[in-house]
Short mmCIF file of C-alpha atoms in Angstrom, two decimals:
data_model
loop_
_atom_site.label_atom_id
_atom_site.label_comp_id
_atom_site.label_asym_id
_atom_site.label_seq_id
_atom_site.Cartn_x
_atom_site.Cartn_y
_atom_site.Cartn_z
CA MET D 152 54.31 6.43 12.12
CA PHE D 153 50.61 7.07 11.50
CA THR D 154 49.59 3.76 13.12
CA PRO D 155 50.23 2.21 16.56
CA GLN D 156 52.14 -0.60 14.83
CA GLY D 157 54.48 1.78 13.01
CA PRO D 158 57.87 3.13 14.15
CA THR D 159 58.02 5.80 16.84
CA LEU D 160 59.56 9.23 16.34
CA ARG D 161 62.61 8.07 18.29
CA GLU D 162 63.02 5.01 16.07
CA LEU D 163 62.72 7.14 12.93
CA THR D 164 65.34 9.54 14.29
CA VAL D 165 67.77 6.70 14.98
CA GLN D 166 67.17 5.36 11.48
CA ALA D 167 67.69 8.79 9.91
CA LEU D 168 71.12 9.02 11.54
CA SER D 169 72.16 5.51 10.46
CA SER D 170 73.54 4.09 7.23
CA VAL D 171 71.10 2.80 4.62
CA GLU D 172 71.74 -0.84 5.54
CA HIS D 173 71.64 -0.39 9.31
CA GLY D 174 68.66 1.95 9.14
CA TYR D 175 66.53 -0.59 7.30
CA ASP D 176 67.76 -3.36 9.56
CA LEU D 177 66.41 -1.38 12.52
CA LEU D 178 62.94 -0.75 11.07
CA ALA D 179 62.34 -3.68 8.73
CA HIS D 180 60.03 -5.38 11.24
CA LYS D 181 57.75 -2.30 11.26
CA PHE D 182 58.13 -1.15 7.67
CA ASP D 183 54.96 -2.83 6.44
CA ALA D 184 52.97 -0.73 8.94
CA THR D 185 54.16 2.55 7.38
CA PRO D 186 52.79 4.47 4.36
CA PHE D 187 56.11 3.82 2.59
CA ARG D 188 55.28 0.19 1.87
CA THR D 189 54.18 -0.18 -1.75
CA SER D 190 50.39 -0.14 -1.62
CA ASP D 191 48.23 -3.15 -2.42
CA ARG D 192 46.40 -0.97 -4.94
CA LEU D 193 49.61 -0.37 -6.90
CA LEU D 194 50.71 -4.01 -6.61
CA GLY D 195 47.35 -5.22 -7.87
CA ALA D 196 47.43 -2.80 -10.79
CA VAL D 197 50.95 -3.89 -11.77
CA THR D 198 49.89 -7.54 -11.54
CA ARG D 199 46.97 -7.00 -13.91
CA THR D 200 49.22 -5.16 -16.37
CA LEU D 201 51.92 -7.84 -16.30
CA GLU D 202 49.33 -10.56 -16.88
CA THR D 203 48.69 -9.05 -20.32
CA LEU D 204 52.41 -9.35 -21.16
CA GLY D 205 52.98 -12.94 -19.97
CA PRO D 206 53.11 -15.76 -19.43
CA PHE D 207 56.42 -15.74 -17.57
CA ASP D 208 58.61 -18.56 -16.28
CA SER D 209 60.80 -17.62 -13.31
CA GLY D 210 61.03 -14.16 -11.80
CA LEU D 211 63.16 -11.93 -9.63
CA ASP D 212 62.21 -8.96 -7.45
CA VAL D 213 65.30 -6.77 -7.23
CA CYS D 214 65.68 -4.85 -3.96
CA CYS D 215 62.55 -6.58 -2.67
CA GLY D 216 62.66 -5.19 0.86
CA THR D 217 60.09 -6.87 3.08
CA GLY D 218 58.67 -8.79 0.12
CA ALA D 219 55.42 -6.99 -0.65
CA GLY D 220 56.11 -7.15 -4.40
CA LEU D 221 56.79 -10.88 -4.48
CA GLY D 222 53.09 -11.53 -4.66
CA VAL D 223 53.11 -9.89 -8.09
CA LEU D 224 55.66 -12.41 -9.36
CA ARG D 225 53.81 -15.30 -7.76
CA ALA D 226 50.71 -14.30 -9.69
CA VAL D 227 52.37 -14.01 -13.12
CA CYS D 228 55.24 -16.53 -13.00
CA ALA D 229 54.87 -20.29 -13.36
CA GLY D 230 58.35 -21.15 -12.11
CA ARG D 231 60.67 -20.14 -9.33
CA ILE D 232 60.52 -16.63 -7.91
CA THR D 233 63.34 -14.98 -5.99
CA GLY D 234 63.55 -11.92 -3.77
CA SER D 235 66.87 -10.09 -3.56
CA THR D 236 67.73 -7.74 -0.71
CA SER D 237 70.88 -6.73 1.16
CA VAL D 238 68.90 -5.94 4.32
CA ARG D 239 69.28 -8.98 6.54
CA ALA D 240 66.36 -8.02 8.78
CA CYS D 241 64.09 -8.45 5.74
CA TRP D 242 64.97 -12.11 5.35
CA PRO D 243 62.02 -14.39 6.16
CA ARG D 244 61.87 -16.03 9.55
CA PRO D 245 59.90 -19.17 10.47
CA ALA D 246 57.69 -17.42 13.00
CA ALA D 247 56.53 -13.94 12.07
CA PRO D 248 52.77 -13.80 12.68
CA THR D 249 52.58 -10.01 12.35
CA ARG D 250 54.08 -9.98 8.87
CA THR D 251 52.46 -10.37 5.51
CA PRO D 252 51.67 -13.90 4.19
CA ILE D 253 54.65 -13.65 1.85
CA TRP D 254 56.85 -15.06 4.60
CA SER D 255 55.19 -18.46 4.42
CA ALA D 256 55.84 -18.78 0.69
CA PRO D 257 58.55 -21.16 -0.59
CA THR D 258 60.52 -18.25 -2.01
CA PRO D 259 64.33 -18.24 -2.09
CA TRP D 260 65.79 -15.00 -0.75
CA THR D 261 69.30 -13.83 -1.46
CA CYS D 262 71.53 -11.11 -0.08
CA PRO D 263 73.80 -10.10 -2.96
CA SER D 264 76.38 -7.36 -2.74
CA ALA D 265 74.98 -5.92 -5.98
CA PRO D 266 71.87 -6.48 -8.11
CA SER D 267 73.98 -8.10 -10.84
CA SER D 268 74.88 -11.01 -8.56
CA ALA D 269 71.19 -11.53 -7.87
CA TRP D 270 70.63 -12.03 -11.59
CA ARG D 271 73.32 -14.71 -11.69
CA SER D 272 72.06 -16.50 -8.59
CA ALA D 273 68.41 -16.50 -9.62
CA SER D 274 68.88 -17.15 -13.36
CA ALA D 275 65.59 -15.33 -13.84
CA PRO D 276 64.47 -14.51 -17.38
CA SER D 277 62.10 -11.84 -16.11
CA ALA D 278 62.20 -9.42 -13.22
CA THR D 279 60.26 -6.61 -11.71
CA SER D 280 60.78 -3.84 -9.23
CA CYS D 281 57.57 -2.24 -7.96
CA ARG D 282 58.90 0.90 -6.39
CA ARG D 283 57.52 4.35 -5.87
CA SER D 284 60.88 6.07 -5.48
CA SER D 285 64.51 6.11 -6.46
CA ALA D 286 65.43 3.86 -3.57
CA SER D 287 65.50 1.06 -6.13
CA SER D 288 68.49 1.74 -8.35
CA SER D 289 68.71 -1.68 -9.94
CA ALA D 290 67.63 -0.48 -13.38
CA GLY D 291 71.07 0.97 -13.96
CA SER D 292 72.96 -2.04 -12.62
CA THR D 293 71.49 -4.88 -14.64
CA PRO D 294 74.11 -6.87 -16.57
CA PRO D 295 73.74 -6.94 -20.38
CA SER D 296 73.53 -10.74 -20.30
CA ALA D 297 70.09 -10.65 -18.68
CA ARG D 298 67.18 -11.25 -21.06
CA ALA D 299 64.73 -8.97 -19.28
CA ALA D 300 65.26 -6.01 -17.05
CA PRO D 301 63.59 -4.78 -13.88
CA SER D 302 60.26 -3.18 -14.69
CA PRO D 303 59.80 -0.23 -12.36
CA SER D 304 56.32 1.18 -12.05
CA LEU D 305 56.87 4.89 -12.46
CA PRO D 306 54.14 7.33 -11.39
CA ALA D 307 53.67 10.54 -13.32
CA PRO D 308 55.39 13.46 -11.59
CA PRO D 309 53.09 15.67 -9.54
CA ARG D 310 52.03 19.01 -10.98
CA VAL D 311 54.58 21.74 -10.21
CA GLY D 312 53.40 23.76 -7.24
CA SER D 313 50.96 21.12 -6.00
CA ARG D 314 51.01 19.76 -2.45
CA PRO D 315 52.58 16.40 -3.48
CA TYR D 316 55.23 18.32 -5.45
CA TRP D 317 56.31 20.31 -2.40
CA ILE D 318 56.19 17.26 -0.12
CA LEU D 319 58.61 15.36 -2.39
CA TRP D 320 60.76 18.44 -2.93
CA GLY D 321 60.96 19.06 0.81
CA PHE D 322 61.81 15.43 1.57
CA ASP D 323 64.64 15.38 -0.97
CA ALA D 324 65.96 18.73 0.25
CA ALA D 325 66.01 17.52 3.86
CA MET D 326 67.77 14.31 2.78
CA ARG D 327 70.46 16.26 0.92
CA VAL D 328 71.06 18.54 3.91
CA ARG D 329 71.27 15.50 6.19
CA ASN D 330 73.80 13.79 3.93
CA ALA D 331 75.89 16.95 3.65
CA LEU D 332 76.14 17.24 7.44
CA TRP D 333 76.14 13.64 8.67
CA ARG D 334 78.00 10.43 7.88
CA PRO D 335 77.34 7.73 6.87
CA PRO D 336 74.89 8.93 4.19
CA PHE D 337 71.32 7.65 3.97
CA VAL D 338 70.43 7.54 0.29
CA MET D 339 66.73 7.74 -0.47
CA TYR D 340 65.40 10.35 -2.88
CA TYR D 341 62.04 10.68 -4.61
CA ARG D 342 62.77 13.13 -7.44
CA THR D 343 65.86 11.62 -9.07
CA PHE D 344 64.38 8.48 -10.65
CA ARG D 345 63.19 9.94 -13.95
CA LEU D 346 61.65 7.98 -16.78
CA ALA D 347 64.12 9.40 -19.31
CA ASP D 348 67.07 8.30 -17.16
CA VAL D 349 65.67 4.79 -16.70
CA ARG D 350 65.14 4.40 -20.42
CA ALA D 351 68.59 5.74 -21.33
CA ARG D 352 70.38 3.38 -18.94
CA LEU D 353 68.48 0.33 -20.09
CA GLU D 354 69.04 1.12 -23.77
CA ALA D 355 72.74 1.67 -23.11
CA ALA D 356 72.84 -1.86 -21.63
CA GLY D 357 71.33 -3.31 -24.81
CA PHE D 358 67.63 -3.51 -23.97
CA GLU D 359 64.63 -2.59 -26.06
CA VAL D 360 62.43 -0.40 -23.88
CA THR D 361 58.68 0.19 -24.10
CA HIS D 362 56.19 1.85 -21.76
CA VAL D 363 52.91 0.18 -20.85
CA PRO D 364 50.21 2.32 -19.18
CA VAL D 365 48.85 0.91 -15.94
CA GLU D 366 45.28 1.66 -16.97
CA SER D 367 43.54 0.59 -13.78
CA LEU D 368 45.21 3.49 -11.97
CA GLY D 369 43.56 5.97 -14.33
CA ARG D 370 44.76 8.92 -16.37
CA ARG D 371 45.46 12.56 -15.65
CA GLU D 372 43.52 15.52 -17.00
CA ASP D 373 45.89 15.81 -19.98
CA GLY D 374 45.21 12.17 -20.94
CA SER D 375 48.59 10.80 -19.86
CA PRO D 376 48.60 7.69 -17.61
CA VAL D 377 48.97 8.13 -13.88
CA CYS D 378 51.51 5.29 -13.86
CA ARG D 379 53.55 3.48 -16.50
CA LEU D 380 55.29 0.14 -16.43
CA VAL D 381 58.75 0.21 -17.96
CA VAL D 382 59.25 -3.04 -19.92
CA ALA D 383 62.74 -3.86 -21.16
CA ARG D 384 63.58 -6.87 -23.35
CA LYS D 385 66.95 -8.07 -24.58
CA VAL D 386 67.32 -7.26 -28.26
#
């Protein structure tokens, strides 16, 4: 997709008709060559914002996928960092020259059945989840015993009627039609991960929630930040 290294139309079609787990297993080796990988610009901006909140000890990237976000934790954490994913094809392999440098890092990776087990296995006092969409649902699954919650970077919603608005709306509509007609479902939506919902779920689990503007990404015409970091601390 969009680059010679990305998945072909046939591969995307096979993925679209697969389950979430199997679909990502099929395309994990090409995912970093697609526009859906979290951009270096966003990762760098989140890193700079987190540096103002640290220092941190150990860290955990929940639903880390191919590991692009682990570099953020490596930059802000002094201790052990852990990536958690249920997609086996995303696990690091000794020889993967076409992948990002993250694979050569001494980072433990786990494959928990749920995000809560990742918290127990990593014993991480801080965690982050740099995601652009609702594919990362860990914010609602964090056990109350954790001292810090995933910190999703949430972009401001596009203006109603704008091109990005209709692109996201169309993607979600197509995904809902697909899941209504085909099994197993493939769950990935872009318009269901709202800031108010994230905050409500974290507060219900006993966290104190604040929003930190990611200033290096700029502000919109109305003065609101383009992106906010959701920071949750155990009360």
